[in-house]
Backbone as JSON Lines, residues from 0, in Angstrom:
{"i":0,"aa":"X","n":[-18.56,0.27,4.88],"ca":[-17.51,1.19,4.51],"c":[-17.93,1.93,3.23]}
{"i":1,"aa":"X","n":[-18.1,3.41,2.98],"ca":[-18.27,4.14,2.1],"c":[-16.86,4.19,0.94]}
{"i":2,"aa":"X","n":[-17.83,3.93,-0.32],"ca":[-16.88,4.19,-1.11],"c":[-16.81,5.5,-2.15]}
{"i":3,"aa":"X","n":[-15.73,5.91,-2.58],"ca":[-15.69,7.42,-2.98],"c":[-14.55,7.24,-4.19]}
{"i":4,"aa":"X","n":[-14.74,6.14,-5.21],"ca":[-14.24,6.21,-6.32],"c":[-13.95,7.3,-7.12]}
{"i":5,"aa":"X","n":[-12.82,8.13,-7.37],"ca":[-12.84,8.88,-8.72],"c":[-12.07,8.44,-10.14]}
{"i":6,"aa":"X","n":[-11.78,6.84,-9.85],"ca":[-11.11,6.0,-10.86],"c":[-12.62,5.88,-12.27]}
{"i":7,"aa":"X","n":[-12.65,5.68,-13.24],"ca":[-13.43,5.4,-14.13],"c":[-13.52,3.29,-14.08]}
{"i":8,"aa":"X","n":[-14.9,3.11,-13.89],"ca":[-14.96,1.71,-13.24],"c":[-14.27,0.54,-14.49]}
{"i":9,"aa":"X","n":[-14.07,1.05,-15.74],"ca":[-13.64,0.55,-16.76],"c":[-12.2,0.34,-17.46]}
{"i":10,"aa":"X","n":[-11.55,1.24,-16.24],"ca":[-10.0,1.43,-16.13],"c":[-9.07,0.29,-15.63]}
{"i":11,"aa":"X","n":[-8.28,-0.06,-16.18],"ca":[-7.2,-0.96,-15.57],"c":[-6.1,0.16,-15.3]}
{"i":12,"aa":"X","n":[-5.77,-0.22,-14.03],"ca":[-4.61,0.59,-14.05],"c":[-2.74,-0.05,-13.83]}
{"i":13,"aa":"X","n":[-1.79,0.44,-14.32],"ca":[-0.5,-0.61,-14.13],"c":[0.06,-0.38,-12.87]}
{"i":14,"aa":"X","n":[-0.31,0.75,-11.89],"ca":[0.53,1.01,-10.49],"c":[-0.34,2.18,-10.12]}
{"i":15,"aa":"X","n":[0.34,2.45,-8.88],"ca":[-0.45,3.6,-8.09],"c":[0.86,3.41,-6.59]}
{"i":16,"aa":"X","n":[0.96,4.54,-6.21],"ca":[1.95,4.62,-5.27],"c":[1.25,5.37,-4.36]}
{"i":17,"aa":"X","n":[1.08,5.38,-2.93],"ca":[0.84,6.06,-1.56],"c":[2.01,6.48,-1.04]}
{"i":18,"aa":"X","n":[2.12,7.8,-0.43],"ca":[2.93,8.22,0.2],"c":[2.33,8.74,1.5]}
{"i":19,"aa":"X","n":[2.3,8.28,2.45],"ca":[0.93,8.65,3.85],"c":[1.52,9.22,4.24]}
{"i":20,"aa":"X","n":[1.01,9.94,5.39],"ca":[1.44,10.89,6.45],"c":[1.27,12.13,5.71]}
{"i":21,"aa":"X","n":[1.92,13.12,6.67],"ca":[1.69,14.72,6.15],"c":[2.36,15.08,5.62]}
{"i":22,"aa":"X","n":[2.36,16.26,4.78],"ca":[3.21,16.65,3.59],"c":[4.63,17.47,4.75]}
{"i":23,"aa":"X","n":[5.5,17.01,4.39],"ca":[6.79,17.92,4.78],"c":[6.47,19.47,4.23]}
{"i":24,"aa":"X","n":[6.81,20.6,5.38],"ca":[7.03,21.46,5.76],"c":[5.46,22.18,5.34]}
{"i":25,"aa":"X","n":[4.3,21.36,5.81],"ca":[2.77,21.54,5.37],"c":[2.29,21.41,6.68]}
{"i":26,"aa":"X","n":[0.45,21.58,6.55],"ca":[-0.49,21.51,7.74],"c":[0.07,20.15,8.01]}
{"i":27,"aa":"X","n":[0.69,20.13,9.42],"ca":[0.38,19.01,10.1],"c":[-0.74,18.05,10.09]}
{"i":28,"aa":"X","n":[-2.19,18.78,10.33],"ca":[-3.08,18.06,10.75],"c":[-4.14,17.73,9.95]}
{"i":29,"aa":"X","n":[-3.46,18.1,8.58],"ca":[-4.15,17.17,7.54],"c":[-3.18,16.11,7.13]}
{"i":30,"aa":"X","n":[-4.16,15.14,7.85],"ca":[-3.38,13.12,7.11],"c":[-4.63,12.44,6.66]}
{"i":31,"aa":"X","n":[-3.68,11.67,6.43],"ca":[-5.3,10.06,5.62],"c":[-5.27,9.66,7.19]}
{"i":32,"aa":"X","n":[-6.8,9.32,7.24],"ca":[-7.07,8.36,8.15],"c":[-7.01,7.1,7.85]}
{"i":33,"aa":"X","n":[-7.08,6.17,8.81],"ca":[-6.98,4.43,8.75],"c":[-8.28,3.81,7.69]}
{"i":34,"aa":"X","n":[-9.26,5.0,8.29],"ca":[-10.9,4.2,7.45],"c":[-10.24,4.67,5.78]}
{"i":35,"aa":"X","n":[-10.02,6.41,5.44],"ca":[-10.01,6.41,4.41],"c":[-8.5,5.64,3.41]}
{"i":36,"aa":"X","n":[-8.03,5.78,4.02],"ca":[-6.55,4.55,3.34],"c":[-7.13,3.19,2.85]}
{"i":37,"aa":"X","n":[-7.93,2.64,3.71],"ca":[-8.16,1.1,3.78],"c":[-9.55,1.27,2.56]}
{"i":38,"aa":"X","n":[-10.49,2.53,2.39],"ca":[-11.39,1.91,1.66],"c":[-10.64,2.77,0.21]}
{"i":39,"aa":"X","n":[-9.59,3.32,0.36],"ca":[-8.46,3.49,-1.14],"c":[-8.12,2.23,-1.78]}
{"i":40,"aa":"X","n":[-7.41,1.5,-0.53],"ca":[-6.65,0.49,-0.89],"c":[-7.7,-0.51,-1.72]}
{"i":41,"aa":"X","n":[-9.12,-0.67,-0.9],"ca":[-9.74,-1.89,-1.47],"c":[-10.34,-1.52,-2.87]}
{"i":42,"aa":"X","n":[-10.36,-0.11,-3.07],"ca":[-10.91,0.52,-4.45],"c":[-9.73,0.18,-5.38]}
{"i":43,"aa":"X","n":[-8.62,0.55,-5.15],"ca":[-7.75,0.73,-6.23],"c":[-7.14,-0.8,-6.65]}
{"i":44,"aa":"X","n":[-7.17,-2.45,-5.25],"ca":[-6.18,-3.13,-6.1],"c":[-7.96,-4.12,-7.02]}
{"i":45,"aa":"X","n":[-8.51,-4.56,-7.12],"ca":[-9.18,-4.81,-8.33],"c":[-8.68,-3.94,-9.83]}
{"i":46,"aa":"X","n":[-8.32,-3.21,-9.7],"ca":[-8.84,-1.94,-10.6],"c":[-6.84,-2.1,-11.26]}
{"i":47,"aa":"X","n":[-6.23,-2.84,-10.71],"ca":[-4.77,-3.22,-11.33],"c":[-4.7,-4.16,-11.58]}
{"i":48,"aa":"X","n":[-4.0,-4.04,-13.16],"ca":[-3.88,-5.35,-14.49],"c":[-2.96,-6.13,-13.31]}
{"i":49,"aa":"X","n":[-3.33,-7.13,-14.54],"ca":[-2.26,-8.16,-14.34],"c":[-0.9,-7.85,-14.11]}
{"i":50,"aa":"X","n":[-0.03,-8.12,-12.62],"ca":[1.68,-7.6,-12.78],"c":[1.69,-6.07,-11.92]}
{"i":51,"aa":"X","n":[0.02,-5.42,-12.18],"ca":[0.32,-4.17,-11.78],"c":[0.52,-3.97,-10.25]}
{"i":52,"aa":"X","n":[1.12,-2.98,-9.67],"ca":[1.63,-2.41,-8.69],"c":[1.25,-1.44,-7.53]}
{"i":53,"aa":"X","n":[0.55,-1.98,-6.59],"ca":[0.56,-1.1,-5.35],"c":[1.28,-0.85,-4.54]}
{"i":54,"aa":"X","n":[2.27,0.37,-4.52],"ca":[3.21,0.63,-3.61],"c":[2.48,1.82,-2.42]}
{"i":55,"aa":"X","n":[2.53,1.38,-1.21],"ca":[2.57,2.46,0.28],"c":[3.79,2.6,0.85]}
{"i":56,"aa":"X","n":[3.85,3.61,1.15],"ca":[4.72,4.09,2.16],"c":[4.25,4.71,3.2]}
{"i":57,"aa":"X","n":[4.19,4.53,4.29],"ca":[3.53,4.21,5.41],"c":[4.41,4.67,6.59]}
{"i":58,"aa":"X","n":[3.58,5.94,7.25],"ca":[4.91,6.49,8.24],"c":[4.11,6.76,9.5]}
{"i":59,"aa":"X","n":[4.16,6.31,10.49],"ca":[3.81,5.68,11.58],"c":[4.16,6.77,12.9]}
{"i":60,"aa":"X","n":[4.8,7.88,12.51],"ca":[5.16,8.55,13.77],"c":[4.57,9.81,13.76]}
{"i":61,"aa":"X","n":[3.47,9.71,13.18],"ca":[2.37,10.95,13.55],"c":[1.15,10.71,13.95]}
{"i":62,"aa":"X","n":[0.4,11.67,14.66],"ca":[-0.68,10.9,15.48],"c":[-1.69,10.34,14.47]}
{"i":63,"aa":"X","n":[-2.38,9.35,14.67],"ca":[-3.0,8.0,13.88],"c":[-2.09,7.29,13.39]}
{"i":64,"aa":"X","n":[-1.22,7.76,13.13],"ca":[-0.14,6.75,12.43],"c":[0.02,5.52,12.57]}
{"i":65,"aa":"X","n":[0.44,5.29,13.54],"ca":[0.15,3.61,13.99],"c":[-0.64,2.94,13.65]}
{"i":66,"aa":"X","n":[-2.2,3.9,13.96],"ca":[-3.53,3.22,13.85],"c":[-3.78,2.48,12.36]}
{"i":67,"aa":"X","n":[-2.91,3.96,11.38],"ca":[-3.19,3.53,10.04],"c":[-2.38,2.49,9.57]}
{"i":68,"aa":"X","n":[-1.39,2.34,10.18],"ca":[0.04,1.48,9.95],"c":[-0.82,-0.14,10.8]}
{"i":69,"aa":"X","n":[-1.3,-0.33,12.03],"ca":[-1.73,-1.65,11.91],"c":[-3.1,-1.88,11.14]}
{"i":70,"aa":"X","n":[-3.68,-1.07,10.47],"ca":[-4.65,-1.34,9.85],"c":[-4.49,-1.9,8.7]}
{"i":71,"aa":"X","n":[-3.29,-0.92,7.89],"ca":[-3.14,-1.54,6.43],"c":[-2.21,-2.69,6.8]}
{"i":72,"aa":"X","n":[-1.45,-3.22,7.56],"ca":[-0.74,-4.09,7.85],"c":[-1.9,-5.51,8.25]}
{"i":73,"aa":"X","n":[-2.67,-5.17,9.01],"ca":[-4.05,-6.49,8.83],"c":[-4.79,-6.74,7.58]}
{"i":74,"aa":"X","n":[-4.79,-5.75,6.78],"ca":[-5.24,-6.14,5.52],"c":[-4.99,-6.63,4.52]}
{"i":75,"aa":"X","n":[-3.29,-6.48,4.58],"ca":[-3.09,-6.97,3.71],"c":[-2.4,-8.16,3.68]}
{"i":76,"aa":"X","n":[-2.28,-8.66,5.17],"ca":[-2.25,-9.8,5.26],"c":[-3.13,-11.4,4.71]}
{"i":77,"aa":"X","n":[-4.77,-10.15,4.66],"ca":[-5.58,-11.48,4.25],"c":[-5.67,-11.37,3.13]}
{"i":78,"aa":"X","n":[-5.0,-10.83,2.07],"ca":[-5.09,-10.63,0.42],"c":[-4.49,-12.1,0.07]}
{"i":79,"aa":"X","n":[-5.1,-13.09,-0.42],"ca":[-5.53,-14.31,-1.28],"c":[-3.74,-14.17,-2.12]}
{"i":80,"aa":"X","n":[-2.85,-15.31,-1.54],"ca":[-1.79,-15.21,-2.32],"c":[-1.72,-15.7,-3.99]}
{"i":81,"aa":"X","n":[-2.82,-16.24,-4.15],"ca":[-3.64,-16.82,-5.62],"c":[-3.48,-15.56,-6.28]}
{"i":82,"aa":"X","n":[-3.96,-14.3,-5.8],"ca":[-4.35,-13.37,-6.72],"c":[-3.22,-12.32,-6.29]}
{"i":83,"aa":"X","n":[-2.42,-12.21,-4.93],"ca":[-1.71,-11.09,-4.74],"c":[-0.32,-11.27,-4.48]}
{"i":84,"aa":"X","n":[0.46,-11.01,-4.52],"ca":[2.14,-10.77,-3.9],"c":[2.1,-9.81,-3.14]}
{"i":85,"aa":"X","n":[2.42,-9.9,-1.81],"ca":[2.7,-8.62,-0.95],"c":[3.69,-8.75,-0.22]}
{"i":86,"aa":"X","n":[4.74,-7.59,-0.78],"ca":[6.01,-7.56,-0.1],"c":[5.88,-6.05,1.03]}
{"i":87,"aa":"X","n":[6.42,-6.67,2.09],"ca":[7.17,-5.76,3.28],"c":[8.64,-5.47,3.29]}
{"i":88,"aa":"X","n":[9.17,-4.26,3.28],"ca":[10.23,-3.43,3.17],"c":[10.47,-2.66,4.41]}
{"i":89,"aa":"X","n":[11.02,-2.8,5.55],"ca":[11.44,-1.75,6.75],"c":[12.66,-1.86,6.64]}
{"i":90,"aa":"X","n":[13.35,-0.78,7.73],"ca":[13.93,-0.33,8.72],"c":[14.13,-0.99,9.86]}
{"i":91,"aa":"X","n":[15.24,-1.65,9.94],"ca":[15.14,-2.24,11.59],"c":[15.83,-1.94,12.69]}
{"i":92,"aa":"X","n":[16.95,-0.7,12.32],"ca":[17.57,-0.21,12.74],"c":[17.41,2.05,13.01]}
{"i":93,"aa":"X","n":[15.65,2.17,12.5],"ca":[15.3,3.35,13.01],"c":[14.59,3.4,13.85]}
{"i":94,"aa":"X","n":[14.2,4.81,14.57],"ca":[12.95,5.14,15.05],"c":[11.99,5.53,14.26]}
{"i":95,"aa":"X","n":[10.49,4.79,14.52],"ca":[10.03,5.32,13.77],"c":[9.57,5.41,12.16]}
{"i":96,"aa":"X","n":[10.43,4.68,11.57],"ca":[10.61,4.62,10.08],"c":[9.66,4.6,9.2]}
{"i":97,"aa":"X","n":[9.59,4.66,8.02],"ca":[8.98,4.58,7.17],"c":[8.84,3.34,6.69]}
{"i":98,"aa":"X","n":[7.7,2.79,6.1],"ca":[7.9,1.06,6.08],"c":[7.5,1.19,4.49]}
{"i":99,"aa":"X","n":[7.42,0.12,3.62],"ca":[7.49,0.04,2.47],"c":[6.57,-1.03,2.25]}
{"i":100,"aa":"X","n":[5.06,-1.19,1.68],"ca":[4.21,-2.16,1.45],"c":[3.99,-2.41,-0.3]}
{"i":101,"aa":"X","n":[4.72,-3.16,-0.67],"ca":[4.66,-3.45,-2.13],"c":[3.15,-4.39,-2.45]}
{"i":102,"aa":"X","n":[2.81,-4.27,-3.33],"ca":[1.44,-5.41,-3.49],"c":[1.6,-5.6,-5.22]}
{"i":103,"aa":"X","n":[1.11,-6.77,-5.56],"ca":[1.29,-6.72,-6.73],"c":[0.68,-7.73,-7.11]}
{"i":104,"aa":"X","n":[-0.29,-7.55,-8.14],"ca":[-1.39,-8.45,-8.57],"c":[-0.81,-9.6,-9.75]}
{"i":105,"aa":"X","n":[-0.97,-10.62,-9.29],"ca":[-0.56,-11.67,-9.67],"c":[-0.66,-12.25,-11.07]}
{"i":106,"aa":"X","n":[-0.28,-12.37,-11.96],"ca":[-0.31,-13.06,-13.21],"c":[-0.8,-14.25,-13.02]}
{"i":107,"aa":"X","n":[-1.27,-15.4,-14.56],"ca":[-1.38,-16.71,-14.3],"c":[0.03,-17.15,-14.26]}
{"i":108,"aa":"X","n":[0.54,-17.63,-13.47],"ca":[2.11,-18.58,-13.52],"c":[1.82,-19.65,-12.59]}
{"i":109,"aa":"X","n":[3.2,-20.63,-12.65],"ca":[3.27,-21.6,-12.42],"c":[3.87,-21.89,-11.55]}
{"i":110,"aa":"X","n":[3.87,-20.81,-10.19],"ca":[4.76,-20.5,-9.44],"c":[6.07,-19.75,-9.39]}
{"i":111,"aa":"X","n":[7.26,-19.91,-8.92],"ca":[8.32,-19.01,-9.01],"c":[7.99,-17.57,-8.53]}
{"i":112,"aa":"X","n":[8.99,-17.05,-8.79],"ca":[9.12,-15.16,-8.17],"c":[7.75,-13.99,-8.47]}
{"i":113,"aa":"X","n":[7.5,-13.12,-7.57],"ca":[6.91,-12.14,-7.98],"c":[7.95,-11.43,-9.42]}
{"i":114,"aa":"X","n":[7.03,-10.76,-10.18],"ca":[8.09,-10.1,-11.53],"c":[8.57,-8.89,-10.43]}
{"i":115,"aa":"X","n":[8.55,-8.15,-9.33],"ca":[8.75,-7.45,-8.5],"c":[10.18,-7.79,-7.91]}
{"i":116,"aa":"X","n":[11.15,-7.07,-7.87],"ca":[12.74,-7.45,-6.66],"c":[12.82,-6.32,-6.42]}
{"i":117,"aa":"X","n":[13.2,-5.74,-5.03],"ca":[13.46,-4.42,-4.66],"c":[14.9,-5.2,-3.71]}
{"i":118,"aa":"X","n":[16.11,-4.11,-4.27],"ca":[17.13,-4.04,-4.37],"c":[17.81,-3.22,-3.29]}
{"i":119,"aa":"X","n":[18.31,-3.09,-2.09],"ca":[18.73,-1.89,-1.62],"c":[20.51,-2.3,-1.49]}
{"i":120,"aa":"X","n":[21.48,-1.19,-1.87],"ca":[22.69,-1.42,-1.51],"c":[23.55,-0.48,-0.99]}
C-alpha cells in the first residue's frame, strides 16, 4: 500500500475528522476510494496524542460506498483495544445512512470509560 503523507512525521496531532462521500451539490464522481481512505486512516492514527480523536463519517449510498464502508469497518475492527477505543454510531431506522466511526487513542489507564461519550437526544 502506497503512502502519500502530507502530515510533518514529527507532528502529534489531537483529532482529525473525515467526512466521505461527495461533496453536496458538487462533481459526483469525485469520492475517496476504499484503498485511499484506508492508507489515510493508517497514516493519520499513529500520528494522534494520547486521548486524540479520529472521527469518520462514512456514507455508503454512492457507488464504492459500501466498498469503502466494509473496508474501514474491517479495519478497524483489528485496532489493538490496548492502544485504541473505537466507537460505532448509526442509524437503524434509515436508508442508507450515514454511520459515525469514532476512534480514539488510548491513554495509560486502569481501565474504565473511553474520555469520549457521544450523546444524542
Amino acid at each position: 500500500m502506497k503512502q502519500c503523507s502530507v502530515l510533518p512525521q514529527d507532528i502529534l496531532i489531537a483529532g482529525a475528522i473525515f467526512n466521505l462521500g461527495y461533496l453536496p451539490n458538487e462533481e459526483k464522481t469525485i469520492i475517496p476510494t476504499s484503498e485511499t481512505t484506508l492508507i489515510t486512516i493508517i497514516e493519520i492514527l499513529p500520528r494522534l496524542r494520547k486521548g486524540g480523536l479520529l472521527l469518520l463519517v462514512v456514507y455508503s449510498g454512492h457507488i464504492g460506498g459500501k466498498e469503502e464502508k466494509d473496508t474501514i469497518l474491517t479495519y478497524v475492527q483489528t485496532l489493538s483495544q490496548t492502544d485504541y477505543t473505537v466507537l460505532r454510531y448509526d442509524f437503524l431506522n434509515k436508508k442508507k445512512p450515514p454511520l459515525l466511526i469514532a476512534i480514539e487513542k488510548n491513554k495509560k489507564r486502569n481501565g474504565g470509560w473511553p474520555s469520549f461519550l457521544l450523546i444524542s437526544i
